[in-house]
mmCIF file of C-alpha atoms in Angstrom:
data_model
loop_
_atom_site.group_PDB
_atom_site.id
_atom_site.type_symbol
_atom_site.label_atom_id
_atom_site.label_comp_id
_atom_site.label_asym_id
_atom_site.label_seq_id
_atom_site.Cartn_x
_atom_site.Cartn_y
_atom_site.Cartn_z
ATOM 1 C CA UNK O 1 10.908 -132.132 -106.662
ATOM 2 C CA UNK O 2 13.216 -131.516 -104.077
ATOM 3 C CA UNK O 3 13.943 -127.817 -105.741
ATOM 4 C CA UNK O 4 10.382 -127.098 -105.479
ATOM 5 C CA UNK O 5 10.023 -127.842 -101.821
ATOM 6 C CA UNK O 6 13.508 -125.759 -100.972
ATOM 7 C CA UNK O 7 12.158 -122.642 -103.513
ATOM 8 C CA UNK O 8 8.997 -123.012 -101.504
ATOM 9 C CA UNK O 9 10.649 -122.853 -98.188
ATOM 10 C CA UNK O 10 12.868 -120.065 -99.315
ATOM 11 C CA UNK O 11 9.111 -118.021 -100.256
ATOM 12 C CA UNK O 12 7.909 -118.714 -96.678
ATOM 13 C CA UNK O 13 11.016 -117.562 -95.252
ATOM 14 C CA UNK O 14 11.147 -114.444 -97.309
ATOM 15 C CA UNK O 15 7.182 -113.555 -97.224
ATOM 16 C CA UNK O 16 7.703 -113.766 -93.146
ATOM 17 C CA UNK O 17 10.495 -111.925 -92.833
ATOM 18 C CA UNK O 18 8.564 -109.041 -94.854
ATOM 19 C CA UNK O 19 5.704 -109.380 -92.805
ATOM 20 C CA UNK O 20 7.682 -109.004 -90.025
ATOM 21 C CA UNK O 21 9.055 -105.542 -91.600
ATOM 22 C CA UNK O 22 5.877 -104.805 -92.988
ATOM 23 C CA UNK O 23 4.336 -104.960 -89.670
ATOM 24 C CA UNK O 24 2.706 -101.361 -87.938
ATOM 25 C CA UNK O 25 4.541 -99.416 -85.960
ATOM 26 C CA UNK O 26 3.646 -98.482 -82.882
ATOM 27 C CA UNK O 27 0.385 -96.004 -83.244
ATOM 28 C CA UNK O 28 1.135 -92.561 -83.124
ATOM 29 C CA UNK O 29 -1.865 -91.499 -81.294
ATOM 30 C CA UNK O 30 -0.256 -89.616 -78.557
ATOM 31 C CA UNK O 31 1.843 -87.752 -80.992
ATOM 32 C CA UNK O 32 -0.754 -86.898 -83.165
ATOM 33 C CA UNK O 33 -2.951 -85.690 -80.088
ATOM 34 C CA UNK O 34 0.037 -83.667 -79.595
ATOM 35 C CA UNK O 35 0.226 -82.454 -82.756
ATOM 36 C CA UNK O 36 -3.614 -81.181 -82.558
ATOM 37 C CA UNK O 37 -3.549 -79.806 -79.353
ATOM 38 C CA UNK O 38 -0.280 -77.312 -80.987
ATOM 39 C CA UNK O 39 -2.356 -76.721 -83.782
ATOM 40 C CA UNK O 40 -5.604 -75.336 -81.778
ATOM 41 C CA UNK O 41 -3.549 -73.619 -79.842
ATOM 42 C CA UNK O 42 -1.594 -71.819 -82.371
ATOM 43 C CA UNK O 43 -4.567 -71.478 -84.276
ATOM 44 C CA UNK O 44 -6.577 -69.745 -80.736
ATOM 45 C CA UNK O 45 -3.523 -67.425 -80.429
ATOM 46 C CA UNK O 46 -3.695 -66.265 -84.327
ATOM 47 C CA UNK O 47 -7.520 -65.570 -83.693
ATOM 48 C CA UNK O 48 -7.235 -63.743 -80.111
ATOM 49 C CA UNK O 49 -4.048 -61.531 -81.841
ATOM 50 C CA UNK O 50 -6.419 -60.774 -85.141
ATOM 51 C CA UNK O 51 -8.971 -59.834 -82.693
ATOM 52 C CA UNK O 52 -6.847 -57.497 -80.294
ATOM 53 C CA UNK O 53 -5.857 -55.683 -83.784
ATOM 54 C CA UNK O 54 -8.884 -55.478 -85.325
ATOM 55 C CA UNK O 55 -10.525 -53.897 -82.235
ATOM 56 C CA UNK O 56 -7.648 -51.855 -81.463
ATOM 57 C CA UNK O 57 -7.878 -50.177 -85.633
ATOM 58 C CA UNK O 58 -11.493 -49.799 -84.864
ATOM 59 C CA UNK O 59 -11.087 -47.728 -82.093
ATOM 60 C CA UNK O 60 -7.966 -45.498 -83.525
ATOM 61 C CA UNK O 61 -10.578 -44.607 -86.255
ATOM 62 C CA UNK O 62 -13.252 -44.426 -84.370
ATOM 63 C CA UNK O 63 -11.270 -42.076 -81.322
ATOM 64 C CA UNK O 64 -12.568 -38.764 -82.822
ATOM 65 C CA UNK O 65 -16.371 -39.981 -82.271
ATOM 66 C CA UNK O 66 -15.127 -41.554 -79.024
ATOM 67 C CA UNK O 67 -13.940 -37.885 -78.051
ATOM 68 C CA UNK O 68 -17.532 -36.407 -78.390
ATOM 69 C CA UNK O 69 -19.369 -38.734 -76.862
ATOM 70 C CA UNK O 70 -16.743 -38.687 -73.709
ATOM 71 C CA UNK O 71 -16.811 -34.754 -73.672
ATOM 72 C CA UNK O 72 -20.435 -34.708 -72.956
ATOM 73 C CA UNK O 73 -21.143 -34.222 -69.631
ATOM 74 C CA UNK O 74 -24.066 -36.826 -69.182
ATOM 75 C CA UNK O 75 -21.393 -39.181 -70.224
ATOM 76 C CA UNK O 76 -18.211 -37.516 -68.604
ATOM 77 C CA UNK O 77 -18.427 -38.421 -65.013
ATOM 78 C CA UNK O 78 -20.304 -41.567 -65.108
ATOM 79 C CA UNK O 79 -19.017 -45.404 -64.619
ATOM 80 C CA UNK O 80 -19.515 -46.105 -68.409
ATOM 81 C CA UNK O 81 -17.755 -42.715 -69.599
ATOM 82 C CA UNK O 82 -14.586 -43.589 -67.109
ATOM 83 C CA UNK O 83 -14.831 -47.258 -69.272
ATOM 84 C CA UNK O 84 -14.826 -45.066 -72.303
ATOM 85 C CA UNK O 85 -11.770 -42.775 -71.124
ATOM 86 C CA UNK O 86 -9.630 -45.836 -71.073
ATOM 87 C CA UNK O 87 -9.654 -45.612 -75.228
ATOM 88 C CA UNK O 88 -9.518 -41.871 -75.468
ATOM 89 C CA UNK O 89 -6.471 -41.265 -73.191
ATOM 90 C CA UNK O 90 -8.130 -40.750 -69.758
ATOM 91 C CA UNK O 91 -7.113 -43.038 -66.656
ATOM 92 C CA UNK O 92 -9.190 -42.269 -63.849
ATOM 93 C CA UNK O 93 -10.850 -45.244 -64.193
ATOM 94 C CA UNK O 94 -6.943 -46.681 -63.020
ATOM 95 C CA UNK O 95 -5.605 -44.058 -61.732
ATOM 96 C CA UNK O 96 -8.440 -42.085 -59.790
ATOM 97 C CA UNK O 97 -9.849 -38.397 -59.510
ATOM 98 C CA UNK O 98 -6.959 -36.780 -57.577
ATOM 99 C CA UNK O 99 -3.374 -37.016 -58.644
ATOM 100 C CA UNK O 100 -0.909 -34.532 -57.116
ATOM 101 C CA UNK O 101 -3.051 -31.873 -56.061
ATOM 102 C CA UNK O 102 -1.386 -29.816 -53.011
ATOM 103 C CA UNK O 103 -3.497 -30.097 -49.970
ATOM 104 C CA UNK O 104 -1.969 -26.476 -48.504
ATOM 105 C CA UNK O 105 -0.255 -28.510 -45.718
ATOM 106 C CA UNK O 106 3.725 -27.751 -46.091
ATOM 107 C CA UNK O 107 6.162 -28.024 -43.412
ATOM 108 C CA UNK O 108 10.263 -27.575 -43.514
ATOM 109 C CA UNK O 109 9.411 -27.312 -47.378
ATOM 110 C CA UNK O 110 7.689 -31.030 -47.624
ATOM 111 C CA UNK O 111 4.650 -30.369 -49.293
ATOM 112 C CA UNK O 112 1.262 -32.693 -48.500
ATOM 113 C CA UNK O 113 -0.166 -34.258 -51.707
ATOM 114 C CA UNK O 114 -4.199 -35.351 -52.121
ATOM 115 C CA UNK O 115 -4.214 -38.699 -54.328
ATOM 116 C CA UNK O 116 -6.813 -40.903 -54.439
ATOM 117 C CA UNK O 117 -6.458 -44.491 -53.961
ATOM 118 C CA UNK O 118 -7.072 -46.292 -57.232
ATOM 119 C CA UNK O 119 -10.255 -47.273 -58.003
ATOM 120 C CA UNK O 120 -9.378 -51.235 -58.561
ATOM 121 C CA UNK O 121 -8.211 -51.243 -55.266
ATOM 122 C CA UNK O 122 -11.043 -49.900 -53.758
ATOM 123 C CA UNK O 123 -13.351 -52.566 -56.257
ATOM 124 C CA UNK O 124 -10.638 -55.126 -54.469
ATOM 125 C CA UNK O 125 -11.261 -54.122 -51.030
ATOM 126 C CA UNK O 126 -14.785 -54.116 -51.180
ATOM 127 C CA UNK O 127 -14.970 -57.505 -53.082
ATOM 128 C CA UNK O 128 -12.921 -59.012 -50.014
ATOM 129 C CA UNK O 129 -15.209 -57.597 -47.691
ATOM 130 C CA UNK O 130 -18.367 -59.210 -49.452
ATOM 131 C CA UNK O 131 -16.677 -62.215 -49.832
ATOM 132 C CA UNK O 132 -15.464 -62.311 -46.650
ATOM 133 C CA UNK O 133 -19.220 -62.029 -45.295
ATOM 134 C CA UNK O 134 -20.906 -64.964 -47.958
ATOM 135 C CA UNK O 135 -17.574 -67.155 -46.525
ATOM 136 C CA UNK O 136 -18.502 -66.510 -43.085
ATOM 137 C CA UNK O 137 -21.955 -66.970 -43.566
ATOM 138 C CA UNK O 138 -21.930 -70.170 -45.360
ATOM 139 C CA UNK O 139 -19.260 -72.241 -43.405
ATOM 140 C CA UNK O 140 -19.593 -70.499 -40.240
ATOM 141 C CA UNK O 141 -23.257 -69.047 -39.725
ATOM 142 C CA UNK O 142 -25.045 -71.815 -42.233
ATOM 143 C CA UNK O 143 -22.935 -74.769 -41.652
ATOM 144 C CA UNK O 144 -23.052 -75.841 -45.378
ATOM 145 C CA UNK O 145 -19.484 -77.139 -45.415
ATOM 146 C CA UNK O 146 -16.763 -78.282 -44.103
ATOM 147 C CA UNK O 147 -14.476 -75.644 -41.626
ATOM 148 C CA UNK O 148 -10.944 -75.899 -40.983
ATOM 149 C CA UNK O 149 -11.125 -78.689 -37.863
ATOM 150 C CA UNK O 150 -13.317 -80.571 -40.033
ATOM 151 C CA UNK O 151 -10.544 -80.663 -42.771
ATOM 152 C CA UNK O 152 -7.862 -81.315 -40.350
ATOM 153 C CA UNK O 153 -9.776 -84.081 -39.134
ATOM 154 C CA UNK O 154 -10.837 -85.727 -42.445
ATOM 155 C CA UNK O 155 -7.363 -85.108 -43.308
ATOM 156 C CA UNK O 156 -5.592 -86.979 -40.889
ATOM 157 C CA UNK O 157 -7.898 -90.022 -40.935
ATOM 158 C CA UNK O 158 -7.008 -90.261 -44.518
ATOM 159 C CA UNK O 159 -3.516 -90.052 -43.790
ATOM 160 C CA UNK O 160 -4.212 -92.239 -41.083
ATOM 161 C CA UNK O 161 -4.576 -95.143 -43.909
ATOM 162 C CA UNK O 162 -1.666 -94.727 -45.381
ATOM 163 C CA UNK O 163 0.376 -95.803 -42.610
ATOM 164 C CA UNK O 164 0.687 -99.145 -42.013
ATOM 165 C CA UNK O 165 -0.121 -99.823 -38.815
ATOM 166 C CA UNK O 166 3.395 -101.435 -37.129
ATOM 167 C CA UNK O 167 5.995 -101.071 -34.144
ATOM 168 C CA UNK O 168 6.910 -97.512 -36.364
ATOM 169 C CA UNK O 169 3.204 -95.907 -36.385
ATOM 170 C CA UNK O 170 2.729 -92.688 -34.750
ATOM 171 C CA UNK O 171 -0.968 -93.121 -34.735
ATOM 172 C CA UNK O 172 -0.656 -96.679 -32.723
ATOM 173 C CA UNK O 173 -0.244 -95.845 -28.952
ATOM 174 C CA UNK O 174 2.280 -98.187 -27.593
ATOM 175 C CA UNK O 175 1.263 -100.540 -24.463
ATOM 176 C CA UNK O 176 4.547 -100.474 -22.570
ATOM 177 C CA UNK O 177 4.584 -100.424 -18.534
ATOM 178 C CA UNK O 178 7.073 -98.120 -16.901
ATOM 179 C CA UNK O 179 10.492 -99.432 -15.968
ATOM 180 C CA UNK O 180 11.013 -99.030 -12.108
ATOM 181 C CA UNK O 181 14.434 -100.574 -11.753
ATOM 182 C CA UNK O 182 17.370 -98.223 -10.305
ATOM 183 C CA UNK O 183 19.305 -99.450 -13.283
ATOM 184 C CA UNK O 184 16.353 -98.547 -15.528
ATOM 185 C CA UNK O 185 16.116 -94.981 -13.783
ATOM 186 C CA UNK O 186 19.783 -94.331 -13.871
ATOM 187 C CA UNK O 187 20.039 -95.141 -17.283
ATOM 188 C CA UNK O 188 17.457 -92.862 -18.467
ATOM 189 C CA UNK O 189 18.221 -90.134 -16.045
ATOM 190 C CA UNK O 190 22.084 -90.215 -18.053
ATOM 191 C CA UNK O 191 20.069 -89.713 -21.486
ATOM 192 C CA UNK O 192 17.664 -86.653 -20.031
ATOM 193 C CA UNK O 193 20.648 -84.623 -18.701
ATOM 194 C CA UNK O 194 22.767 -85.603 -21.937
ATOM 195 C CA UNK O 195 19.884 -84.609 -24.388
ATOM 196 C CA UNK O 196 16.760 -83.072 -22.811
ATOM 197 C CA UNK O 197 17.933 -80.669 -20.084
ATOM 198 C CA UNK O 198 19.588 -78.330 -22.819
ATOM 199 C CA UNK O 199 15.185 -77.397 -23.086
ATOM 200 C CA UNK O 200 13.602 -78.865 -20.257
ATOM 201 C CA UNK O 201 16.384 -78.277 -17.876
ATOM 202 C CA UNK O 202 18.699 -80.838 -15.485
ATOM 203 C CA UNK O 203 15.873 -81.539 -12.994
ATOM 204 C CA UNK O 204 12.886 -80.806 -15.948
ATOM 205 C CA UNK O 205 12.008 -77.928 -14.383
ATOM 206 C CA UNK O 206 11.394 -76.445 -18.299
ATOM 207 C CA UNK O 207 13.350 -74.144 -19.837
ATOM 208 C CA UNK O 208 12.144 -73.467 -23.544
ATOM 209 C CA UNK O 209 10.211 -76.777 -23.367
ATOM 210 C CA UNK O 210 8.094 -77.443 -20.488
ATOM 211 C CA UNK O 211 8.262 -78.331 -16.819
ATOM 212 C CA UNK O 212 7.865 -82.330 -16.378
ATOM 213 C CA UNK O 213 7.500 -82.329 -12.910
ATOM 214 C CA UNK O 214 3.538 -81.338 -12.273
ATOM 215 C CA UNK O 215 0.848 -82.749 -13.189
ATOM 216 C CA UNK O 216 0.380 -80.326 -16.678
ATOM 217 C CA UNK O 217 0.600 -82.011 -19.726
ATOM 218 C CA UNK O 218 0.980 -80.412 -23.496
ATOM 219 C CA UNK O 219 0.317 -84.473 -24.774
ATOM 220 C CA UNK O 220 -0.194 -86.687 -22.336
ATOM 221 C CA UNK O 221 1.583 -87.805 -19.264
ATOM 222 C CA UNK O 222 1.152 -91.561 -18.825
ATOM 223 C CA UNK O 223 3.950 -93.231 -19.911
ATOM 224 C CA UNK O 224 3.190 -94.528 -23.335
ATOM 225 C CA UNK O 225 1.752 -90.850 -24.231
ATOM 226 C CA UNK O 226 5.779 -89.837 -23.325
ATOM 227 C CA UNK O 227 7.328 -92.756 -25.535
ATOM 228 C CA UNK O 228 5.286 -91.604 -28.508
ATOM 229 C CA UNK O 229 5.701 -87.772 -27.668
ATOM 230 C CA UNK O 230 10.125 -88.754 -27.500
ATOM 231 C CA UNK O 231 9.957 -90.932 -30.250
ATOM 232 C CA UNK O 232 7.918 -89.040 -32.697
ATOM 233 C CA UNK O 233 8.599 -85.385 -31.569
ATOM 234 C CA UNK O 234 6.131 -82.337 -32.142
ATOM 235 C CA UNK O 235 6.252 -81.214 -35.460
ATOM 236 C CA UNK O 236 6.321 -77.691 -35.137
ATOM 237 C CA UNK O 237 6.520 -77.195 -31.649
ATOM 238 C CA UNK O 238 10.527 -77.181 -31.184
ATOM 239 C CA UNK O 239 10.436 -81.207 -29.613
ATOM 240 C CA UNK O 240 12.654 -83.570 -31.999
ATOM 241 C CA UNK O 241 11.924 -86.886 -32.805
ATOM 242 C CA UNK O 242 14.540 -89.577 -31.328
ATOM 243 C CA UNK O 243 13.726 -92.239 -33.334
ATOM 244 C CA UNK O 244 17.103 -93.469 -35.100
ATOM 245 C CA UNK O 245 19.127 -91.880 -32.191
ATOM 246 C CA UNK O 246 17.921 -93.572 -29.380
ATOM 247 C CA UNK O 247 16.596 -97.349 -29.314
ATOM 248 C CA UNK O 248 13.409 -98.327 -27.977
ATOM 249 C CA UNK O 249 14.527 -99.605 -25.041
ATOM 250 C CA UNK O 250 16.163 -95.968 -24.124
ATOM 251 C CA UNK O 251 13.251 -94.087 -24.834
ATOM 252 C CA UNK O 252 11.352 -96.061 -22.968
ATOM 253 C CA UNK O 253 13.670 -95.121 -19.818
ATOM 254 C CA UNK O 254 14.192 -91.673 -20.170
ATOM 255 C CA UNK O 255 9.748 -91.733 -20.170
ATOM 256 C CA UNK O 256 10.195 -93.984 -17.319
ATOM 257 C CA UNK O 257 12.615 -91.461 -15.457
ATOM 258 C CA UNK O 258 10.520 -88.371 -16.439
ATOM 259 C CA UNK O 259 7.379 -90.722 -14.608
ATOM 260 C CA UNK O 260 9.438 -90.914 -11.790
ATOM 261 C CA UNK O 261 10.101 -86.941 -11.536
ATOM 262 C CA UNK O 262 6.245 -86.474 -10.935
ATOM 263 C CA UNK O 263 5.550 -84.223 -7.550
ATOM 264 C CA UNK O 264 9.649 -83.671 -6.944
ATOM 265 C CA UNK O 265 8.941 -79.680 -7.299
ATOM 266 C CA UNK O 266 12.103 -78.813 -8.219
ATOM 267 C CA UNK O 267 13.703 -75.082 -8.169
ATOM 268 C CA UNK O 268 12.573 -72.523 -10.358
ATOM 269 C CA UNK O 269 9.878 -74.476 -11.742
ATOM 270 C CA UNK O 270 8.023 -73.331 -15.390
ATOM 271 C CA UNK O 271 4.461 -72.182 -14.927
ATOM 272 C CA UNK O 272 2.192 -75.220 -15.893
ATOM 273 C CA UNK O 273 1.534 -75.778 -19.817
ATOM 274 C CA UNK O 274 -1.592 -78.019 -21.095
ATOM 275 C CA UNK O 275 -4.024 -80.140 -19.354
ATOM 276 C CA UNK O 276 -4.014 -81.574 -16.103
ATOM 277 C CA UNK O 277 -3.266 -85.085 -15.900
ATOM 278 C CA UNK O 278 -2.754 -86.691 -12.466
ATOM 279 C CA UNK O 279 0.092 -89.190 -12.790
ATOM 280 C CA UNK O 280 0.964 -91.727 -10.241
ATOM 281 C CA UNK O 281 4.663 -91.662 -9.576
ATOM 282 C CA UNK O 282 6.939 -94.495 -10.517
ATOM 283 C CA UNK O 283 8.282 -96.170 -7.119
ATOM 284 C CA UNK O 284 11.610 -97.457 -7.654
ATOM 285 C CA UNK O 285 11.982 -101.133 -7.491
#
């Protein structure tokens, strides 16, 4: 009895461990799509190349018929017959009417050729032009979609949501007041001459970058508009960011400091850049 149960359990063991073998492998769909897709292609490429050749043995046999009807001059000089040169040895169509044909203008023995300017260039031009003129029309003239502010706009509200909106955001204006302290002010006068008078100049007067001292502002003069502008930089515009060099707390000073340099009129000023912003200047406290 007992040799029954134990060849019994022995079956069970055995008949799951082949199941277990004999179970599918993973499906092979994606390598089979694979597979297909090769195949199609392949098979498109051995139809397109059996096409070139049989069109290309039709017209070697058919060339000497070709010939006659291109020689005859209702045919010769039209659109169609210049289509028609292409397979009888003629490349106006590319090449264009004039090649190399002296205009009679020489001069210290440099000779003045007359060549045309290829036809598919002119087609090209011309195509622009009309293209240029439905593009005009339609976002310009008709208003049908979208123009290039639009797109900038659109596009930076949807990059707007993927920022999260913290301390780091460039999109969040800060709230910060100015700091008015001599210690403040002295602090952040230290980091403008150290780092920003190389382009703004020692007393901001602007040198590559722009005056801080009147009331003209490229993006924004109240304070928290200058934190964002130091922190963040100007992409493009030659200002560097100073996040990672300089802590919050020194940005904030050195846009406190350039507040406090509103009206001074210093020597050899810049000629004002951007809108006019009246700022009040920062009184020491």
């Amino acid at each position: 009895m007992w040799r029954a149960a134990l060849l019994g359990a022995v079956l069970l063991q055995a008949g799951a461990a082949a199941a277990q073998q004999a179970a599918p492998a993973p499906p092979l769909a994606a390598s089979s799509q694979t597979l297909v897709l090769w195949f199609l292609l392949a098979t498109l490429a051995l139809v397109v190349t059996v096409f070139v050749l049989v069109v290309s043995l039709i017209v070697i046999k058919m060339q000497p018929l070709l010939r006659q009807l291109y020689a005859r001059p209702t045919v010769h000089n039209t659109w169609s017959g210049k289509v028609l040169g292409l397979f009888v040895g003629d490349n106006r169509l590319v090449t264009g009417e004039n090649r190399d044909e002296l205009m009679g203008h020489e001069y210290d023995g440099i000779a003045e050729y007359d060549n045309d300017l290829p036809p598919w260039w002119k087609y090209s031009f011309v195509g622009t032009v009309i293209f240029a003129i439905g593009y005009f029309g339609y976002y310009q003239v008709a208003k049908a979609g979208p123009n290039s502010h639009d797109e900038y706009e659109t596009e930076m509200r949807q990059a707007t949501l993927l920022v999260s909106a913290d301390a780091d955001d460039p999109n969040k204006l800060t709230t910060y007041t100015a700091l008015g302290t001599p210690a403040d002010l002295s602090a952040g006068k230290g980091i403008f001459v150290t780092n920003c008078a190389p382009c703004h100049g020692p007393n901001a007067e602007g040198k590559v970058g722009p005056n801080l001292t009147d009331e003209y502002w490229l993006h924004g003069g109240e304070i928290n508009h200058v934190y964002k502008t130091i922190k963040f930089g100007v992409q493009g515009k030659g200002m560097v960011a100073w996040k990672g060099k300089l802590s919050g707390k020194q940005i904030l000073q050195v846009a406190s400091y350039v507040q406090s340099l509103q009206g001074s009129k210093p020597a050899g000023a810049k000629e004002p850049q951007g809108e006019k912003e009246t700022i009040k200047p920062l009184a020491a406290k």
